[in-house]
Short mmCIF file of C-alpha atoms and ligand atoms in Angstrom, two decimals:
data_model
loop_
_atom_site.label_atom_id
_atom_site.label_comp_id
_atom_site.label_asym_id
_atom_site.label_seq_id
_atom_site.Cartn_x
_atom_site.Cartn_y
_atom_site.Cartn_z
CA UNK I 1 -35.56 -13.59 84.25
CA UNK I 2 -34.11 -16.90 83.14
CA UNK I 3 -32.83 -15.93 79.55
CA UNK I 4 -31.75 -11.76 78.67
CA UNK I 5 -33.72 -12.65 75.11
CA UNK I 6 -34.47 -15.56 73.16
CA UNK I 7 -34.48 -15.71 68.85
CA UNK I 8 -37.02 -17.57 67.52
CA UNK I 9 -35.66 -20.27 64.87
CA UNK I 10 -38.94 -20.49 62.87
CA UNK I 11 -41.95 -19.15 61.70
CA UNK I 12 -45.70 -19.34 61.66
CA UNK I 13 -48.06 -19.69 64.44
CA UNK I 14 -45.73 -21.89 66.64
CA UNK I 15 -43.30 -19.13 66.94
CA UNK I 16 -46.40 -16.79 67.91
CA UNK I 17 -46.70 -19.32 70.35
CA UNK I 18 -42.76 -18.78 71.06
CA UNK I 19 -42.82 -15.07 71.64
CA UNK I 20 -46.04 -15.85 73.38
CA UNK I 21 -44.25 -18.00 76.68
CA UNK I 22 -41.55 -15.35 76.37
CA UNK I 23 -43.39 -11.99 77.40
CA UNK I 24 -45.22 -14.41 79.99
CA UNK I 25 -41.38 -14.69 82.23
CA UNK I 26 -40.41 -11.18 80.65
CA UNK I 27 -37.87 -12.31 78.53
CA UNK I 28 -37.68 -10.20 75.35
CA UNK I 29 -37.60 -12.04 71.74
CA UNK I 30 -36.17 -12.22 68.29
CA UNK I 31 -37.78 -12.69 65.42
CA UNK I 32 -35.71 -14.74 62.07
CA UNK I 33 -37.86 -13.86 59.27
CA UNK I 34 -37.08 -14.99 55.55
CA UNK I 35 -38.30 -12.09 52.30
CA UNK I 36 -41.49 -14.10 52.01
CA UNK I 37 -42.23 -13.28 55.87
CA UNK I 38 -41.10 -9.03 55.98
CA UNK I 39 -44.98 -8.88 56.95
CA UNK I 40 -45.90 -11.51 59.01
CA UNK I 41 -47.57 -11.50 62.27
CA UNK I 42 -44.16 -13.07 63.96
CA UNK I 43 -42.32 -10.41 63.00
CA UNK I 44 -44.56 -7.26 64.25
CA UNK I 45 -44.52 -9.35 67.30
CA UNK I 46 -41.01 -10.20 68.61
CA UNK I 47 -39.27 -7.25 70.17
CA UNK I 48 -37.17 -7.46 67.42
CA UNK I 49 -36.01 -9.41 64.21
CA UNK I 50 -33.90 -10.86 61.74
CA UNK I 51 -33.85 -10.76 57.64
CA UNK I 52 -32.02 -14.44 57.22
CA UNK I 53 -32.44 -14.70 53.85
CA UNK I 54 -34.80 -14.93 50.03
CA UNK I 55 -38.80 -16.60 50.36
CA UNK I 56 -37.05 -20.39 50.04
CA UNK I 57 -36.30 -22.36 53.66
CA UNK I 58 -33.27 -24.07 52.28
CA UNK I 59 -32.23 -20.51 52.04
CA UNK I 60 -33.50 -18.90 55.67
CA UNK I 61 -35.59 -21.10 58.37
CA UNK I 62 -33.46 -24.56 56.70
CA UNK I 63 -29.94 -21.94 57.25
CA UNK I 64 -27.88 -22.69 60.54
CA UNK I 65 -25.65 -20.74 59.44
CA UNK I 66 -27.25 -17.66 59.54
CA UNK I 67 -29.51 -18.26 62.02
CA UNK I 68 -26.86 -19.15 64.86
CA UNK I 69 -25.54 -15.41 63.19
CA UNK I 70 -28.64 -13.39 63.72
CA UNK I 71 -28.37 -14.87 67.40
CA UNK I 72 -25.51 -13.74 68.30
CA UNK I 73 -25.68 -10.36 66.52
CA UNK I 74 -28.72 -9.89 69.12
CA UNK I 75 -27.25 -11.09 72.18
CA UNK I 76 -29.22 -13.67 72.04
CA UNK I 77 -28.57 -16.44 74.64
CA UNK I 78 -30.73 -19.27 73.97
CA UNK I 79 -32.71 -19.87 70.99
CA UNK I 80 -35.90 -21.70 70.42
CA UNK I 81 -36.59 -23.79 67.31
CA UNK I 82 -40.01 -24.84 67.35
CA UNK I 83 -41.12 -27.61 65.58
CA UNK I 84 -40.10 -28.83 62.02
CA UNK I 85 -37.60 -26.99 59.78
CA UNK I 86 -33.95 -27.49 62.00
CA UNK I 87 -36.18 -28.65 65.71
CA UNK I 88 -34.40 -32.32 65.22
CA UNK I 89 -31.36 -31.42 63.50
CA UNK I 90 -28.24 -32.32 66.05
CA UNK I 91 -26.32 -30.26 63.57
CA UNK I 92 -28.21 -27.52 65.01
CA UNK I 93 -27.91 -27.64 68.72
CA UNK I 94 -24.77 -29.32 68.02
CA UNK I 95 -24.08 -25.68 66.40
CA UNK I 96 -26.08 -23.26 69.01
CA UNK I 97 -23.75 -24.76 71.82
CA UNK I 98 -21.09 -24.74 69.49
CA UNK I 99 -21.68 -21.01 70.00
CA UNK I 100 -22.13 -20.99 72.82
CA UNK I 101 -25.66 -20.31 72.78
CA UNK I 102 -28.53 -22.51 74.36
CA UNK I 103 -30.46 -24.70 72.50
CA UNK I 104 -33.77 -25.07 74.30
CA UNK I 105 -34.05 -28.85 73.81
CA UNK I 106 -33.16 -32.02 73.82
CA UNK I 107 -29.30 -33.07 73.48
CA UNK I 108 -28.13 -33.84 70.14
CA UNK I 109 -27.16 -37.48 71.18
CA UNK I 110 -30.55 -37.77 72.45
CA UNK I 111 -32.05 -35.96 68.50
CA UNK I 112 -29.52 -38.44 66.61
CA UNK I 113 -30.38 -41.51 68.84
CA UNK I 114 -33.84 -40.74 68.58
CA UNK I 115 -32.52 -39.62 64.32
CA UNK I 116 -32.70 -43.50 63.48
CA UNK I 117 -35.61 -45.89 64.19
CA UNK I 118 -33.35 -48.24 63.93
CA UNK I 119 -30.92 -47.20 67.04
CA UNK I 120 -34.30 -45.78 68.71
CA UNK I 121 -35.82 -49.41 68.67
CA UNK I 122 -32.65 -50.82 69.90
CA UNK I 123 -32.25 -48.49 72.60
CA UNK I 124 -36.17 -49.27 73.27
CA UNK I 125 -35.68 -53.20 73.19
CA UNK I 126 -32.92 -52.85 75.17
CA UNK I 127 -34.76 -50.54 78.23
CA UNK I 128 -37.45 -53.16 78.46
CA UNK I 129 -39.99 -50.63 76.66
CA UNK I 130 -42.05 -52.98 73.91
CA UNK I 131 -41.57 -52.38 70.47
CA UNK I 132 -42.92 -53.96 67.14
CA UNK I 133 -41.78 -57.20 66.17
CA UNK I 134 -39.23 -56.56 63.82
CA UNK I 135 -35.09 -55.75 63.00
CA UNK I 136 -32.93 -53.74 64.83
CA UNK I 137 -30.95 -54.01 62.29
CA UNK I 138 -30.78 -52.20 58.68
CA UNK I 139 -31.84 -54.83 55.64
CA UNK I 140 -29.33 -56.05 53.68
CA UNK I 141 -31.73 -57.64 50.35
CA UNK I 142 -35.07 -58.54 49.69
CA UNK I 143 -34.28 -62.64 49.95
CA UNK I 144 -32.71 -61.09 54.22
CA UNK I 145 -36.09 -59.86 54.52
CA UNK I 146 -38.04 -62.02 53.68
CA UNK I 147 -36.78 -64.46 55.29
CA UNK I 148 -37.56 -62.05 58.82
CA UNK I 149 -41.18 -61.79 56.97
CA UNK I 150 -41.88 -65.44 56.97
CA UNK I 151 -40.26 -65.11 60.95
CA UNK I 152 -42.52 -62.79 62.59
CA UNK I 153 -45.25 -64.02 59.68
CA UNK I 154 -46.74 -61.44 56.69
CA UNK I 155 -48.37 -58.82 56.00
CA UNK I 156 -45.03 -56.58 57.32
CA UNK I 157 -44.03 -53.37 56.38
CA UNK I 158 -41.23 -51.75 55.42
CA UNK I 159 -39.71 -49.19 56.96
CA UNK I 160 -37.31 -45.48 56.56
CA UNK I 161 -34.65 -45.68 59.15
CA UNK I 162 -34.44 -42.23 58.98
CA UNK I 163 -38.48 -41.68 58.35
CA UNK I 164 -41.55 -39.86 59.54
CA UNK I 165 -44.64 -38.73 57.34
CA UNK I 166 -45.04 -42.13 55.33
CA UNK I 167 -42.07 -41.78 53.03
CA UNK I 168 -39.76 -44.60 52.84
CA UNK I 169 -43.24 -46.67 54.16
CA UNK I 170 -44.49 -50.16 52.09
CA UNK I 171 -47.23 -52.47 52.93
CA UNK I 172 -46.15 -56.14 52.16
CA UNK I 173 -48.10 -58.84 52.22
CA UNK I 174 -46.10 -62.24 50.57
CA UNK I 175 -42.76 -62.88 49.33
CA UNK I 176 -43.82 -62.09 45.90
CA UNK I 177 -44.01 -59.04 46.92
CA UNK I 178 -40.59 -57.85 48.89
CA UNK I 179 -38.92 -57.33 46.23
CA UNK I 180 -40.41 -54.37 44.40
CA UNK I 181 -41.42 -52.91 48.13
CA UNK I 182 -37.16 -53.43 49.13
CA UNK I 183 -36.47 -51.16 46.41
CA UNK I 184 -39.12 -48.51 45.89
CA UNK I 185 -38.87 -47.82 49.83
CA UNK I 186 -34.77 -47.28 49.65
CA UNK I 187 -35.19 -44.95 46.83
CA UNK I 188 -37.40 -43.22 48.13
CA UNK I 189 -35.90 -43.70 51.64
CA UNK I 190 -32.78 -41.45 49.59
CA UNK I 191 -34.25 -39.38 48.44
CA UNK I 192 -36.59 -37.99 50.78
CA UNK I 193 -33.64 -38.78 53.48
CA UNK I 194 -29.63 -38.49 51.59
CA UNK I 195 -30.15 -42.74 53.89
CA UNK I 196 -30.79 -45.90 52.64
CA UNK I 197 -31.71 -47.90 55.16
CA UNK I 198 -34.58 -49.80 55.79
CA UNK I 199 -35.96 -52.73 59.02
CA UNK I 200 -39.40 -54.09 59.03
CA UNK I 201 -41.93 -54.65 61.41
CA UNK I 202 -45.43 -56.68 61.79
CA UNK I 203 -47.37 -54.91 60.76
CA UNK I 204 -50.63 -54.33 62.47
CA UNK I 205 -54.07 -53.65 61.13
CA UNK I 206 -55.91 -50.52 61.69
CA UNK I 207 -53.95 -48.98 65.09
CA UNK I 208 -54.13 -46.44 66.73
CA UNK I 209 -50.97 -43.73 66.95
CA UNK I 210 -51.69 -42.59 70.08
CA UNK I 211 -48.74 -40.42 72.75
CA UNK I 212 -47.09 -39.44 75.30
CA UNK I 213 -46.20 -35.72 76.88
CA UNK I 214 -42.59 -36.26 78.87
CA UNK I 215 -41.09 -33.49 80.18
CA UNK I 216 -37.64 -33.61 81.36
CA UNK I 217 -35.21 -32.07 83.11
CA UNK I 218 -31.63 -31.59 83.86
CA UNK I 219 -31.84 -33.00 87.44
CA UNK I 220 -33.06 -37.01 86.33
CA UNK I 221 -36.80 -35.74 86.42
CA UNK I 222 -39.54 -37.58 83.92
CA UNK I 223 -42.69 -37.24 84.09
CA UNK I 224 -45.44 -37.52 81.96
CA UNK I 225 -49.03 -35.39 80.95
CA UNK I 226 -50.73 -37.67 79.85
CA UNK I 227 -52.21 -39.09 75.72
CA UNK I 228 -53.17 -37.46 72.34
CA UNK I 229 -55.38 -39.59 70.80
CA UNK I 230 -53.48 -39.10 66.75
CA UNK I 231 -55.04 -40.82 64.55
CA UNK I 232 -57.16 -38.72 62.95
CA UNK I 233 -54.43 -38.14 60.35
CA UNK I 234 -54.72 -37.81 56.24
CA UNK I 235 -51.55 -39.16 54.42
CA UNK I 236 -49.76 -39.22 57.57
CA UNK I 237 -50.95 -35.90 58.17
CA UNK I 238 -52.39 -35.48 61.56
CA UNK I 239 -55.27 -33.08 61.36
CA UNK I 240 -57.44 -33.13 64.97
CA UNK I 241 -56.26 -34.49 68.19
CA UNK I 242 -58.04 -35.71 71.24
CA UNK I 243 -57.14 -36.24 74.70
CA UNK I 244 -57.53 -38.43 76.44
CA UNK I 245 -58.59 -41.00 74.34
CA UNK I 246 -61.57 -42.95 74.65
CA UNK I 247 -59.92 -46.60 73.64
CA UNK I 248 -57.72 -46.60 76.55
CA UNK I 249 -58.23 -46.54 79.79
CA UNK I 250 -56.28 -45.78 83.17
CA UNK I 251 -54.57 -49.21 83.72
CA UNK I 252 -52.94 -48.67 79.80
CA UNK I 253 -52.75 -44.85 80.32
CA UNK I 254 -50.43 -45.58 83.55
CA UNK I 255 -47.89 -48.16 81.36
CA UNK I 256 -48.08 -46.46 78.39
CA UNK I 257 -46.62 -43.11 81.31
CA UNK I 258 -44.62 -45.27 83.03
CA UNK I 259 -42.72 -46.56 79.55
CA UNK I 260 -42.23 -43.65 78.15
CA UNK I 261 -41.40 -42.07 80.76
CA UNK I 262 -38.46 -45.03 80.47
CA UNK I 263 -37.21 -43.65 77.23
CA UNK I 264 -36.73 -40.70 78.26
CA UNK I 265 -34.59 -42.27 80.62
CA UNK I 266 -33.01 -44.12 78.71
CA UNK I 267 -31.29 -42.09 76.13
CA UNK I 268 -30.64 -39.21 78.22
CA UNK I 269 -33.77 -37.37 77.34
CA UNK I 270 -33.87 -33.31 78.74
CA UNK I 271 -36.64 -31.42 77.95
CA UNK I 272 -40.15 -31.91 76.20
CA UNK I 273 -41.14 -34.74 74.11
CA UNK I 274 -43.39 -36.66 73.12
CA UNK I 275 -43.34 -40.58 72.98
CA UNK I 276 -45.54 -42.12 70.20
CA UNK I 277 -46.79 -45.34 69.85
CA UNK I 278 -48.63 -47.95 68.25
CA UNK I 279 -51.78 -49.58 70.03
CA UNK I 280 -53.88 -51.97 68.11
CA UNK I 281 -56.97 -54.35 68.61
CA UNK I 282 -55.95 -56.00 71.99
CA UNK I 283 -54.65 -52.34 73.42
CA UNK I 284 -50.93 -53.80 73.49
CA UNK I 285 -49.06 -50.46 72.65
CA UNK I 286 -45.75 -50.98 70.89
CA UNK I 287 -43.00 -47.91 70.99
CA UNK I 288 -43.13 -46.01 67.80
CA UNK I 289 -41.08 -43.49 67.06
CA UNK I 290 -40.06 -40.66 69.56
CA UNK I 291 -40.03 -37.04 68.83
CA UNK I 292 -38.16 -34.81 70.46
CA UNK I 293 -39.00 -31.48 70.11
CA UNK I 294 -42.50 -29.84 71.08
CA UNK I 295 -45.64 -30.36 68.59
CA UNK I 296 -47.86 -28.79 66.30
CA UNK I 297 -51.03 -30.81 69.17
CA UNK I 298 -48.93 -29.05 72.09
CA UNK I 299 -51.81 -27.33 73.27
CA UNK I 300 -54.56 -30.47 73.82
CA UNK I 301 -52.10 -30.94 77.03
CA UNK I 302 -52.17 -28.03 78.41
CA UNK I 303 -55.85 -28.18 78.73
CA UNK I 304 -56.24 -30.34 80.30
CA UNK I 305 -52.53 -30.16 82.29
CA UNK I 306 -53.07 -26.97 82.93
CA UNK I 307 -49.31 -26.79 82.46
CA UNK I 308 -47.40 -23.93 79.83
CA UNK I 309 -45.73 -26.10 77.92
CA UNK I 310 -43.47 -23.75 76.12
CA UNK I 311 -41.72 -22.18 79.14
CA UNK I 312 -41.36 -24.70 80.51
CA UNK I 313 -39.32 -26.05 78.29
CA UNK I 314 -37.50 -22.32 78.67
CA UNK I 315 -37.19 -22.87 82.14
CA UNK I 316 -36.36 -26.82 81.29
CA UNK I 317 -33.23 -25.13 78.82
CA UNK I 318 -32.13 -22.61 82.52
CA UNK I 319 -31.09 -25.44 84.48
CA UNK I 320 -34.43 -25.27 86.59
CA UNK I 321 -35.16 -28.31 88.06
CA UNK I 322 -39.54 -29.06 87.11
CA UNK I 323 -41.10 -27.75 89.87
CA UNK I 324 -43.80 -30.33 89.75
CA UNK I 325 -43.92 -33.54 90.77
CA UNK I 326 -46.26 -37.10 88.31
CA UNK I 327 -48.60 -36.35 91.65
CA UNK I 328 -48.84 -33.23 91.13
CA UNK I 329 -50.45 -33.68 87.04
CA UNK I 330 -54.33 -34.35 87.16
CA UNK I 331 -55.45 -34.16 83.79
CA UNK I 332 -58.83 -31.89 83.66
CA UNK I 333 -61.33 -33.00 80.89
CA UNK I 334 -60.56 -32.81 77.36
CA UNK I 335 -59.19 -31.24 74.18
CA UNK I 336 -60.04 -31.80 71.30
CA UNK I 337 -58.19 -29.94 68.12
CA UNK I 338 -58.73 -28.93 64.81
CA UNK I 339 -55.90 -28.23 62.36
CA UNK I 340 -56.92 -25.48 59.54
CA UNK I 341 -55.10 -25.65 56.84
CA UNK I 342 -55.45 -22.59 53.51
CA UNK I 343 -56.10 -26.46 51.65
CA UNK I 344 -59.14 -26.78 49.60
CA UNK I 345 -61.27 -29.84 51.40
CA UNK I 346 -63.50 -29.54 47.71
CA UNK I 347 -60.65 -30.40 45.66
CA UNK I 348 -57.80 -32.45 46.84
CA UNK I 349 -57.16 -30.32 49.82
CA UNK I 350 -55.30 -28.57 47.17
CA UNK I 351 -52.71 -25.44 49.10
CA UNK I 352 -55.09 -23.06 48.53
CA UNK I 353 -52.90 -20.16 48.84
CA UNK I 354 -53.96 -15.96 48.23
CA UNK I 355 -55.32 -13.53 50.42
CA UNK I 356 -56.92 -13.59 54.07
CA UNK I 357 -60.02 -11.00 52.87
CA UNK I 358 -61.76 -11.00 55.57
CA UNK I 359 -61.15 -13.02 58.90
CA UNK I 360 -63.05 -13.24 61.73
CA UNK I 361 -61.81 -15.42 64.57
CA UNK I 362 -64.35 -17.54 67.73
CA UNK I 363 -63.65 -17.08 70.59
CA UNK I 364 -65.64 -17.84 74.02
CA UNK I 365 -65.49 -20.59 76.88
CA UNK I 366 -63.10 -23.31 76.57
CA UNK I 367 -61.93 -21.73 72.94
CA UNK I 368 -57.69 -20.88 72.31
CA UNK I 369 -56.57 -20.32 69.09
CA UNK I 370 -52.84 -20.61 68.30
CA UNK I 371 -52.81 -18.47 64.61
CA UNK I 372 -50.18 -16.21 62.39
CA UNK I 373 -52.66 -15.38 60.63
CA UNK I 374 -54.56 -11.46 60.65
CA UNK I 375 -57.11 -10.01 57.80
CA UNK I 376 -55.09 -8.58 54.58
CA UNK I 377 -52.21 -11.35 55.38
CA UNK I 378 -51.24 -12.72 52.58
CA UNK I 379 -50.84 -16.43 52.45
CA UNK I 380 -47.65 -18.02 51.11
CA UNK I 381 -47.12 -20.99 48.26
CA UNK I 382 -43.57 -21.62 50.27
CA UNK I 383 -44.21 -23.11 53.41
CA UNK I 384 -46.46 -24.95 56.20
CA UNK I 385 -49.96 -23.88 55.11
CA UNK I 386 -51.40 -24.15 59.06
CA UNK I 387 -52.95 -21.80 59.58
CA UNK I 388 -54.70 -22.00 62.38
CA UNK I 389 -54.75 -23.99 64.91
CA UNK I 390 -58.52 -24.60 67.26
CA UNK I 391 -58.60 -26.07 70.21
CA UNK I 392 -61.25 -26.24 73.07
CA UNK I 393 -61.44 -27.71 76.10
CA UNK I 394 -64.62 -29.20 78.62
CA UNK I 395 -64.94 -31.24 81.01
CA UNK I 396 -65.98 -34.10 79.28
CA UNK I 397 -65.51 -34.77 75.73
CA UNK I 398 -69.63 -34.36 74.63
CA UNK I 399 -68.98 -30.09 76.00
CA UNK I 400 -65.55 -30.21 74.15
CA UNK I 401 -66.56 -31.57 70.59
CA UNK I 402 -69.41 -29.60 71.68
CA UNK I 403 -67.95 -26.32 72.04
CA UNK I 404 -65.80 -26.99 68.94
CA UNK I 405 -68.72 -27.37 65.99
CA UNK I 406 -69.59 -24.39 67.62
CA UNK I 407 -66.04 -22.25 67.35
CA UNK I 408 -66.11 -23.59 64.02
CA UNK I 409 -69.49 -21.99 63.05
CA UNK I 410 -68.05 -18.27 64.24
CA UNK I 411 -65.16 -18.66 62.08
CA UNK I 412 -65.02 -16.34 58.48
CA UNK I 413 -62.64 -16.91 56.45
CA UNK I 414 -62.98 -15.68 52.93
CA UNK I 415 -60.02 -15.41 50.40
CA UNK I 416 -58.97 -18.80 50.53
CA UNK I 417 -60.32 -21.84 50.93
CA UNK I 418 -59.99 -23.26 54.65
CA UNK I 419 -60.91 -27.28 55.95
CA UNK I 420 -63.60 -25.82 57.45
CA UNK I 421 -66.63 -27.83 56.35
CA UNK I 422 -64.39 -30.80 56.91
CA UNK I 423 -63.79 -30.05 60.17
CA UNK I 424 -67.56 -29.88 60.86
CA UNK I 425 -68.23 -33.26 58.97
CA UNK I 426 -66.17 -34.90 60.74
CA UNK I 427 -67.45 -33.38 63.71
CA UNK I 428 -70.60 -35.04 63.32
CA UNK I 429 -69.78 -38.75 62.11
CA UNK I 430 -71.15 -40.79 64.44
CA UNK I 431 -67.94 -43.67 64.66
CA UNK I 432 -66.53 -39.72 65.84
CA UNK I 433 -69.12 -39.32 68.47
CA UNK I 434 -68.51 -43.16 69.58
CA UNK I 435 -65.11 -42.49 69.95
CA UNK I 436 -64.61 -45.28 67.50
CA UNK I 437 -62.46 -44.49 65.07
CA UNK I 438 -58.26 -45.59 63.55
CA UNK I 439 -56.59 -44.13 61.73
CA UNK I 440 -57.79 -45.62 58.89
CA UNK I 441 -60.72 -42.90 59.89
CA UNK I 442 -60.75 -40.01 57.40
CA UNK I 443 -60.38 -42.56 54.16
CA UNK I 444 -63.57 -43.88 55.12
CA UNK I 445 -65.63 -40.45 56.32
CA UNK I 446 -64.44 -39.57 52.41
CA UNK I 447 -65.28 -42.58 50.66
CA UNK I 448 -68.57 -42.50 52.36
CA UNK I 449 -68.78 -38.84 51.03
CA UNK I 450 -67.24 -39.44 47.76
CA UNK I 451 -67.57 -38.72 44.56
CA UNK I 452 -64.93 -41.46 43.44
CA UNK I 453 -61.60 -40.06 41.11
CA UNK I 454 -59.60 -41.75 39.55
CA UNK I 455 -56.48 -40.57 42.88
CA UNK I 456 -58.74 -40.29 45.12
CA UNK I 457 -61.55 -39.56 46.81
CA UNK I 458 -62.18 -36.12 47.17
CA UNK I 459 -64.82 -34.06 48.89
CA UNK I 460 -68.36 -33.35 47.79
CA UNK I 461 -68.31 -29.91 46.83
CA UNK I 462 -70.18 -27.99 49.48
CA UNK I 463 -73.98 -25.98 47.98
CA UNK I 464 -73.24 -24.08 50.94
CA UNK I 465 -70.12 -21.91 50.12
CA UNK I 466 -71.82 -20.95 47.07
CA UNK I 467 -74.50 -19.78 48.64
CA UNK I 468 -72.74 -18.37 50.64
CA UNK I 469 -70.64 -16.99 47.42
CA UNK I 470 -73.81 -15.04 46.61
CA UNK I 471 -74.71 -13.86 49.53
CA UNK I 472 -71.93 -12.19 49.78
CA UNK I 473 -72.50 -9.87 46.10
CA UNK I 474 -75.68 -9.20 47.20
CA UNK I 475 -74.39 -7.74 49.92
CA UNK I 476 -71.23 -5.92 47.90
CA UNK I 477 -73.81 -4.39 45.11
CA UNK I 478 -76.38 -3.00 48.58
CA UNK I 479 -74.00 -1.75 50.68
CA UNK I 480 -72.46 0.07 47.42
CA UNK I 481 -75.77 1.08 46.67
CA UNK I 482 -75.86 2.16 50.14
CA UNK I 483 -73.17 4.16 51.00
CA UNK I 484 -70.04 2.09 53.17
CA UNK I 485 -73.47 1.46 55.60
CA UNK I 486 -75.50 -0.85 54.89
CA UNK I 487 -78.72 -0.53 56.55
CA UNK I 488 -80.53 -3.28 57.44
CA UNK I 489 -84.53 -3.67 57.69
CA UNK I 490 -86.10 -4.43 61.34
CA UNK I 491 -87.65 -7.72 60.97
CA UNK I 492 -90.01 -9.65 62.81
CA UNK I 493 -89.24 -11.50 66.02
CA UNK I 494 -90.39 -14.87 64.55
CA UNK I 495 -87.21 -17.06 64.52
CA UNK I 496 -86.92 -18.13 61.44
CA UNK I 497 -83.42 -19.46 60.44
CA UNK I 498 -82.31 -16.59 57.91
CA UNK I 499 -79.71 -14.91 58.46
CA UNK I 500 -80.71 -12.29 56.76
CA UNK I 501 -83.17 -11.28 59.14
CA UNK I 502 -80.45 -12.15 61.48
CA UNK I 503 -77.79 -9.89 60.78
CA UNK I 504 -80.47 -7.20 60.91
CA UNK I 505 -81.65 -8.25 64.66
CA UNK I 506 -78.43 -8.13 65.82
CA UNK I 507 -77.57 -3.92 63.92
CA UNK I 508 -80.77 -3.26 65.47
CA UNK I 509 -80.16 -4.96 69.14
CA UNK I 510 -76.32 -3.15 69.12
CA UNK I 511 -77.91 0.15 67.97
CA UNK I 512 -81.22 0.05 69.77
CA UNK I 513 -80.73 -1.34 72.88
CA UNK I 514 -78.80 0.08 76.27
CA UNK I 515 -78.14 -2.43 78.96
C1 MV4 R 1 -47.67 -48.93 61.16
C2 MV4 R 1 -48.42 -49.39 60.78
C3 MV4 R 1 -48.79 -50.49 60.72
N1 MV4 R 1 -47.83 -51.89 61.70
N2 MV4 R 1 -46.35 -49.22 61.56
C4 MV4 R 1 -47.72 -44.94 58.49
C5 MV4 R 1 -46.36 -43.38 59.37
C6 MV4 R 1 -45.76 -43.90 60.37
N3 MV4 R 1 -45.70 -42.44 61.32
C7 MV4 R 1 -46.56 -45.39 61.08
N4 MV4 R 1 -47.32 -45.30 60.56
C8 MV4 R 1 -47.75 -46.42 60.90
N5 MV4 R 1 -46.72 -47.48 60.55
C9 MV4 R 1 -47.40 -50.98 62.00
N6 MV4 R 1 -46.21 -52.18 62.01
C10 MV4 R 1 -49.48 -48.49 60.25
C11 MV4 R 1 -49.33 -47.53 60.11
C12 MV4 R 1 -50.91 -46.48 59.40
C13 MV4 R 1 -50.40 -44.60 60.54
C14 MV4 R 1 -50.11 -44.99 61.40
C15 MV4 R 1 -50.22 -43.69 62.36
C16 MV4 R 1 -52.08 -42.90 61.73
C17 MV4 R 1 -51.73 -43.34 60.97
C18 MV4 R 1 -51.24 -43.60 60.35
C19 MV4 R 1 -52.07 -44.53 58.50
C20 MV4 R 1 -51.99 -45.30 57.94
C21 MV4 R 1 -50.28 -46.28 58.63
#
């Protein structure tokens, strides 16, 4: 047993994911939870649970003091931070260390270096990793910015050093736009990150976002576990990820993998990390940033490599050497994941909190669900509305896509809206099917589907959903009239495609067939 007890400093699906890894390793777990999460799945699944504060994340899941105190109180030897919240907070990693608790993640120094995109770019340049042309020092003002932009050529991007998530990001076409771009990027950065340092990069037109998973142990071994194609994003949020990428061949894959390993070595990385690259139309790749945490989309890498990343994180943190080397890693088949959020695709993807009155989950070959949701659970408004990650594996990309489409059809979610109908559209789009898409794909789909609105294109209302509502009302009336168990009429053997007839046939089958 590598640790006697692990505390999970997170909530939702990722807390559940970490608890599952601990269970498999025979390690008891401690959940922490806010008042809003009393009835959450991670609290139910952990061996112990500690209430750490009110619903507001800043007073619960973001409180270093409360979480370290909970670990001490329960005598947890290590803390897994999941993603988001405190997972990339170097102060938290240091506070754990000072409290004699192992932080299951990289050294604080690596988190610090990668936390500033400017210092990360400078370090990667020294390490010989290609970076997007631009500055490796903060820019002083718009005059200097213009001088640099003239040198590297317009258009350029002004970016926040502490950035991420599209905040403090500005595209600048010409000199006339620079003054206001620098000003707004700076104030946005100050607002979002309390740090107004900004830098400049040459703008890459319609790049692909491809990232490489690495694992590094404390004994100097660093390996890469293939790539994840994450170009399908909406407002700088990934919505769908797949591996392998259809865009790169084995020789680029190898070079990117080796570059990612160099990145890991250059920053003294230990544990699981992800190196993000932008890949341009000429298939040249450039270091973008490094995520010093387990990522949301890690399941697709687990699908194709057969490696459990969370268990590896835990054994690496316990000081164990990786028990495989680069030659042992042979990704097999293809995997795709979609993030199912409690959001309304028919209404600008606004959050859709509320009670999950009905939850039917897909299953069957090649299907995996990572979720903190259960039937009857109330989806809170306070946190990231990720309900579930649905991922599928197939021997080919086509098989993985087919399984994802099938699994989405099996999903039954009532009470709240989800992005499921939107994913069904994407999974039938010719550009997705051909693999010919870039970071502009979602906007393209929305434009094609949409009734234009002033703010943003909207996915049109679905007639299917209204039909389903009517069907549900009819079913309720029917059920009430016939007592609690509705009786279905026998149907003829014809395949009419009527869901009512199919429902009836299924019941008869289950009742009378004794196979
Ligand atoms: C870029 C870029 C083009 N050129 N940098 C968006 C958020 C941040 N993660 C980086 N982003 C971009 N940086 C240069 N020099 C285009 C984007 C970008 C993007 C990147 C990945 C996935 C989706 C995107 C959507 C819009 C813009």
